[in-house]
C-alpha positions as semicolon CSV with decimal commas, in nm:
position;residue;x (nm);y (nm);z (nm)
1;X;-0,547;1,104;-1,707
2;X;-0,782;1,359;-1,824
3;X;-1,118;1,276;-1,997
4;X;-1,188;1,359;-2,328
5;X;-1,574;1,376;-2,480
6;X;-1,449;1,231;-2,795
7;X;-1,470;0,923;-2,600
8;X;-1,872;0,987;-2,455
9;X;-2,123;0,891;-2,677
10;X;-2,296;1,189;-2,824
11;X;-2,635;1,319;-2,831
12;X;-2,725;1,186;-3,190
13;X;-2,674;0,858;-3,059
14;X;-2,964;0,837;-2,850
15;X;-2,810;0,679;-2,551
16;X;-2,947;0,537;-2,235
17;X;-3,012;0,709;-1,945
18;X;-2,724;0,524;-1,764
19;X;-2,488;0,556;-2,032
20;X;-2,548;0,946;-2,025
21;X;-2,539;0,968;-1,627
22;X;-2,217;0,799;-1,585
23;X;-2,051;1,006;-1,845
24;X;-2,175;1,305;-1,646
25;X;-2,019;1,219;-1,295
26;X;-1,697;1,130;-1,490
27;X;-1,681;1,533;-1,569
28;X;-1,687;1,623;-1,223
29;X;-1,446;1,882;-1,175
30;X;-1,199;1,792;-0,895
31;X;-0,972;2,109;-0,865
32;X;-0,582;2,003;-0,870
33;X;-0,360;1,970;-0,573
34;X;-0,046;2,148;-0,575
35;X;0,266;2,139;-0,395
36;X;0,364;2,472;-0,254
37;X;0,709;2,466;-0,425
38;X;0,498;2,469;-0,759
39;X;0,538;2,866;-0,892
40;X;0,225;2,984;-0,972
41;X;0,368;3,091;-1,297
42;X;0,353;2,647;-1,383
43;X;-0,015;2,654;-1,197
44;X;-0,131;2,932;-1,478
45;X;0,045;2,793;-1,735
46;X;-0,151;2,416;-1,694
47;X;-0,442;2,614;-1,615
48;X;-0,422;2,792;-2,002
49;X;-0,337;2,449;-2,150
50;X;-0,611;2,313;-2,073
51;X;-0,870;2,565;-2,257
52;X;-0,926;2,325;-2,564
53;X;-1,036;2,094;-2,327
54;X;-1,280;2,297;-2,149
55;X;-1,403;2,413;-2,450
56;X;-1,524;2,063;-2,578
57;X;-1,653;1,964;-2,217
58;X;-1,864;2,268;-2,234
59;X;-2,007;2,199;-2,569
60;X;-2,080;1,874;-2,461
61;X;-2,266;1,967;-2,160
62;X;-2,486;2,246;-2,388
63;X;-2,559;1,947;-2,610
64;X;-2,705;1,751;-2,339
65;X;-2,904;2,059;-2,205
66;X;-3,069;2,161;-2,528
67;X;-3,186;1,834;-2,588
68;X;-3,567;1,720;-2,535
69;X;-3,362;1,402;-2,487
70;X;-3,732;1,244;-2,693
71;X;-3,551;0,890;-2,720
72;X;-3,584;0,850;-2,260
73;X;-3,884;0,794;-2,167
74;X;-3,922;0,871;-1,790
75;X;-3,956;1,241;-1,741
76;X;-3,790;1,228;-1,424
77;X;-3,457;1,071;-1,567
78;X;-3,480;1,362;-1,834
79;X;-3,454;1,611;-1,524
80;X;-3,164;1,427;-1,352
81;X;-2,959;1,459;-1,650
82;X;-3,044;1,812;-1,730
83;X;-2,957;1,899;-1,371
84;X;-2,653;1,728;-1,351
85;X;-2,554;1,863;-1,676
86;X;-2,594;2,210;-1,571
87;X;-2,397;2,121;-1,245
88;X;-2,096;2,001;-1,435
89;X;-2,118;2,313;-1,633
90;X;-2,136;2,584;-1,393
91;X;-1,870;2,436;-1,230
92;X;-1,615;2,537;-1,527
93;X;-1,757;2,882;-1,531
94;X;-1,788;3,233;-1,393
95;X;-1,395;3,180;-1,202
96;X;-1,144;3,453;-1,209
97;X;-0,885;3,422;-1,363
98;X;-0,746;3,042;-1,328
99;X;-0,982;2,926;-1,100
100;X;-0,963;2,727;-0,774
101;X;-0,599;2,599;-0,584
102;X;-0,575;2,338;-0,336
103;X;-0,224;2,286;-0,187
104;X;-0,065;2,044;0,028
105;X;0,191;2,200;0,273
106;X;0,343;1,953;0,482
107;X;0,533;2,024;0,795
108;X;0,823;1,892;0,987
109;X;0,679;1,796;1,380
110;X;0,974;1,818;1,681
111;X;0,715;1,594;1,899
112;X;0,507;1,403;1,686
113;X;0,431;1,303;1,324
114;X;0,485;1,480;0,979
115;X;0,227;1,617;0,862
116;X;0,039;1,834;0,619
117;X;-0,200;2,128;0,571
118;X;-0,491;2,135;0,267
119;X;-0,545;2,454;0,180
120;X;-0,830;2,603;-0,057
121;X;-0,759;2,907;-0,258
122;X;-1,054;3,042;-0,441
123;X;-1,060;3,291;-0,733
124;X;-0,878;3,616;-0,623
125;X;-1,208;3,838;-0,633
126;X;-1,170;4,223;-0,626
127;X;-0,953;4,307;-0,356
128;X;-1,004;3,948;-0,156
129;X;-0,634;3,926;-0,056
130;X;-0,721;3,724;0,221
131;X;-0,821;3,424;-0,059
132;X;-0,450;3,360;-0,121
133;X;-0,172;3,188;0,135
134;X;0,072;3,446;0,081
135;X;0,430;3,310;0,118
136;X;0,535;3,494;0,474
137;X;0,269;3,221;0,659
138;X;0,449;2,919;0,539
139;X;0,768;3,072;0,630
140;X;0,691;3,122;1,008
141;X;0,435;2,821;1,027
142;X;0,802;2,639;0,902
143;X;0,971;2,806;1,241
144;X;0,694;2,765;1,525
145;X;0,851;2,429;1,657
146;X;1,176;2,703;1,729
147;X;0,983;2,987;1,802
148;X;0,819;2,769;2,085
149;X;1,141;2,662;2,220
150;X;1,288;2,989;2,229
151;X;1,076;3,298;2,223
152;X;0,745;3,146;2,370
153;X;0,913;2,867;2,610
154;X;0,784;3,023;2,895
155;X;0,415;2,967;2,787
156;X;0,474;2,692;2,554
157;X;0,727;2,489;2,718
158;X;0,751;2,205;3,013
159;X;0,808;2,439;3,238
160;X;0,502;2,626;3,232
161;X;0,268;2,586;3,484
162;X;-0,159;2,686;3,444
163;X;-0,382;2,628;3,153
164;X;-0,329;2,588;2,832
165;X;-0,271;2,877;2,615
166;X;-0,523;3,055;2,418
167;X;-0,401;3,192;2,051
168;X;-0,500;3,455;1,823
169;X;-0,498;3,509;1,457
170;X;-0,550;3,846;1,305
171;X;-0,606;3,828;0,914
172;X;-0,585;3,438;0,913
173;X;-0,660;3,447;0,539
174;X;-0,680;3,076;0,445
175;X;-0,531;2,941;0,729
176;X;-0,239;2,836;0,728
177;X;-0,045;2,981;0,990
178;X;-0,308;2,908;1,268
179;X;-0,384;2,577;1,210
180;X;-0,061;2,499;1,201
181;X;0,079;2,692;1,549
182;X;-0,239;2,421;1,669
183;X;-0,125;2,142;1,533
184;X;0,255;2,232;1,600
185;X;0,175;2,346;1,975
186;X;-0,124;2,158;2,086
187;X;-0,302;2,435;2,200
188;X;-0,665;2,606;2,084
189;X;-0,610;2,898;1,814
190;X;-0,896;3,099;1,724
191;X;-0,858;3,203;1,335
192;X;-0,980;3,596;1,264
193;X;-1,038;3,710;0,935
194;X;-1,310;4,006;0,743
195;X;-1,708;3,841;0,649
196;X;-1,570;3,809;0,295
197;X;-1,261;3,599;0,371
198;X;-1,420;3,316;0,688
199;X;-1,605;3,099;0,472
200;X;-1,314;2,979;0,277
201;X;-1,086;3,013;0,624
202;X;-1,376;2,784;0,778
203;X;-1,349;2,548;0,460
204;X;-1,030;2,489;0,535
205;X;-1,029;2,457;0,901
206;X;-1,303;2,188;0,873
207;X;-1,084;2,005;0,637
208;X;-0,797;1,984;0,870
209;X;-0,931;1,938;1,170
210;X;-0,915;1,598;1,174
211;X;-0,550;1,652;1,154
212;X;-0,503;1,899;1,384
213;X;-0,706;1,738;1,647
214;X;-0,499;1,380;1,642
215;X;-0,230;1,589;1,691
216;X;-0,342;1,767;2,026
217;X;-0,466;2,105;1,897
218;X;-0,806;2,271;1,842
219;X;-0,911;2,544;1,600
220;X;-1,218;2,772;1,543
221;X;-1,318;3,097;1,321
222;X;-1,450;3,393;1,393
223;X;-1,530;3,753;1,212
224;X;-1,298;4,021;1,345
225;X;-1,281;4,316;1,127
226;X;-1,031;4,597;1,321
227;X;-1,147;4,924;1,419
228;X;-1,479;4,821;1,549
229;X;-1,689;4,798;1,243
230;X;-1,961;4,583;1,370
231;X;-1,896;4,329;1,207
232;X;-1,735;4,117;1,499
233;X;-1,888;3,785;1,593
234;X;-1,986;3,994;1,881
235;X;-2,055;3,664;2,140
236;X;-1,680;3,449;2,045
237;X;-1,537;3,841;2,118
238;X;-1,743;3,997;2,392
239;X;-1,448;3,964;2,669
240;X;-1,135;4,111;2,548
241;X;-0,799;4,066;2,608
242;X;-0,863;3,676;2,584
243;X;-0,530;3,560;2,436
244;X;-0,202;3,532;2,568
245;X;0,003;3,483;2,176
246;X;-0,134;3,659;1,880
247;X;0,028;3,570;1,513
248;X;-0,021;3,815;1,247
249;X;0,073;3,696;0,880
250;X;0,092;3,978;0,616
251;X;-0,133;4,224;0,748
252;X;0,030;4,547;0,645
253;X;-0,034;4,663;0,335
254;X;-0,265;4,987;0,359
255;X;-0,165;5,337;0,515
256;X;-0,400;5,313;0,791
257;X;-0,333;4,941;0,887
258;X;-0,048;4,992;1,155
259;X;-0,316;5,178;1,376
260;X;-0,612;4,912;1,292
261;X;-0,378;4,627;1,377
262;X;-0,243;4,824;1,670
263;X;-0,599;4,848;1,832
264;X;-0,685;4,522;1,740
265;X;-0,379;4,391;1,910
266;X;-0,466;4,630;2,222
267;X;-0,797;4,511;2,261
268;X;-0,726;4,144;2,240
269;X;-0,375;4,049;2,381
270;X;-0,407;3,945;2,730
271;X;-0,323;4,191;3,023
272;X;-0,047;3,965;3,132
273;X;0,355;4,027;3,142
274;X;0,432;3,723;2,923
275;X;0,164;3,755;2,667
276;X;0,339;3,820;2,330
277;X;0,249;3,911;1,975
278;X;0,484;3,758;1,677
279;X;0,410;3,970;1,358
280;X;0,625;3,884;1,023
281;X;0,603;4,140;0,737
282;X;0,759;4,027;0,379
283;X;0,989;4,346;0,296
284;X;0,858;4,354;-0,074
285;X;0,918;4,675;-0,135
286;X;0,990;5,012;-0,001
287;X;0,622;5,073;0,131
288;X;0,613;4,736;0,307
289;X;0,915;4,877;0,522
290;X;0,753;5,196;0,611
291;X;0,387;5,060;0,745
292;X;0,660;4,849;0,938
293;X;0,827;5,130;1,108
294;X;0,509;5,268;1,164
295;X;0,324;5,001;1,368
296;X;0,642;4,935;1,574
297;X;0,598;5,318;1,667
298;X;0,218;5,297;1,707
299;X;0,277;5,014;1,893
300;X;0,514;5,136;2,131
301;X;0,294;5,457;2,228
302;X;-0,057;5,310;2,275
303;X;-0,239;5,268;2,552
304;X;-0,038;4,971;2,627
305;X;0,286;5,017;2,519
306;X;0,443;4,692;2,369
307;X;0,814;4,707;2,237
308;X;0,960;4,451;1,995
309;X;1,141;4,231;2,227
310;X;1,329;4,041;1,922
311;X;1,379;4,047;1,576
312;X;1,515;3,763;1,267
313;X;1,491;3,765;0,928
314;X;1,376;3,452;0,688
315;X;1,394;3,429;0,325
316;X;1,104;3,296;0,191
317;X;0,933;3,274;-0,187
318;X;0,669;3,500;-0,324
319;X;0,479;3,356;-0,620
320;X;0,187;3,643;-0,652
321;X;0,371;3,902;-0,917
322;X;0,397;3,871;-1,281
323;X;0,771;3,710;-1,324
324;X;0,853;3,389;-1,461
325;X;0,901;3,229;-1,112
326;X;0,854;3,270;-0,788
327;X;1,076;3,519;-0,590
328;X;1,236;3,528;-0,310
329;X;1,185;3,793;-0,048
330;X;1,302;3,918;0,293
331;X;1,033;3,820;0,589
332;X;1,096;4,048;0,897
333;X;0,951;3,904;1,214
334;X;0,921;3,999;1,516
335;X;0,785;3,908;1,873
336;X;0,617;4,204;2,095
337;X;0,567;4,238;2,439
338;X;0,562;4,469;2,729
């Protein structure tokens, strides 16, 4: 039930310190939890519909801040509720657009429990793609129990004999996909994404670890920008070709990105036979296809040649444009190897 401040007592009314206090913590802003199956269209749309609302909170909280507050007479308890005030009120401003996500994606487990994934999406700020959980991650993270059965049995099944084996994200974004091939395959996954994007990613790997880890897995972040910018965590990356999987989610999007990723996958796939790389690409438009076709040929003349080994289709839903709902598209993944 939301709160309303026609309900607080007002400034004119000279209340009590305590009064005042707990009417502040009762406008703490706890950002909404969606379901992933909510369009962002619906997300927006509550977002807008509660302006009015916002409006009055914020008046509220100005009230309390321009007052001398004369009627308390301990200084200090004048400075608590100024603060707090303040708090409450830079917490409804200076977002883009709607604001803060958090979504629950919850996952179907071959050899263990249900579970599900909390995931943070900040304000989409200038060209912070990475901020979002684009639709293509939930799509594969939905196929990994499969994808270890089939395409990665030989490292990820019974059978396989050695240590455990060490994963890679490129672009991790907010997560998603690596902490759930963790969870899903009980193995460590380091999660890669640009200086701008890790804090959230490391948000949201703190908040699942506790998940992840009952379940057998192990995560970690790291800065990895492609093409050697120098802005690597340069001690988690000093060895290369660490990791026998890497998962890439969405990464190709710019004209020189097939080469970047290329390197990048070069420079950190392990120098063994069975390593493999599983890419998926949503086929959004005509563009998406082409950076496809490129990589696969960058890919397949590099230093290290890698070919795609297999290739499926999965529809999934993309909720970023400006339709009414969410939309489905065409993911194309693929698994490369030597």
């Amino acid at each position: 039930m939301s709160v309303s401040v026609a309900d607080f007592p007002q400034v004119w009314e000279k209340p009590p310190f305590t009064e005042l206090l707990r009417c502040l913590k009762e406008l703490h802003v706890h950002p909404p939890v969606w379901n992933p199956t909510t369009p962002r269209r619906d997300i927006v749309e509550d977002y807008h519909n509660s302006a009015q609302s916002r409006r009055e909170v914020a008046a509220y909280l100005s009230s309390i801040i321009r007052s001398k507050l004369e009627w308390i007479e301990d200084d200090d308890q004048k400075e608590v509720l100024w603060g707090v005030a303040s708090r409450r009120l830079s917490e409804r401003c200076g977002r883009a657009g709607m604001g803060e996500i958090t979504r629950r994606w919850p996952f179907e487990n071959r050899t263990g429990p249900s579970f599900e994934l909390i995931i943070r999406e900040p304000p989409i700020v200038g060209d912070c793609l990475g901020l979002k959980t684009w639709g293509s991650s939930y799509v594969l993270a939905q196929s990994l129990d499969e994808i270890a059965l089939k395409s990665l049995s030989h490292l990820l099944g019974s059978d396989h004999k050695g240590p455990p084996v060490n994963v890679l994200e490129l672009g991790a974004g907010t997560g998603l996909l690596g902490m759930a091939a963790a969870a899903l395959w009980k193995t460590s996954v380091v999660l890669t994404d640009l200086p701008d994007i890790v804090p959230n990613l490391a948000f949201n790997v703190e908040g699942n670890r506790p998940t992840i880890e009952s379940l057998g897995g192990s995560v970690e972040t790291g800065t990895l920008a492609w093409g050697g910018t120098g802005e690597d965590d340069s001690e988690r990356f000093s060895k290369k070709n660490q990791f026998q999987v890497i998962l890439i989610a969405d990464a190709l999007y710019d004209d020189n990105q097939p080469e970047l990723l290329s390197v990048a996958i070069n420079d950190h796939l392990a120098n063994e036979k069975d390593a493999r790389t599983i890419l998926v690409v949503p086929l959004r438009d005509s563009t998406a296809k082409k950076l496809l076709h490129e990589f696969r040929s960058v890919a397949a003349r590099g230093p290290r040649p890698l070919k795609c080994l297999e290739e499926h289709s999965l529809t999934g839903q993309d909720d970023w444009g400006e339709g009414e709902e969410a939309s489905q598209v065409e993911c194309w993944w693929g698994v490369f190897g030597e």
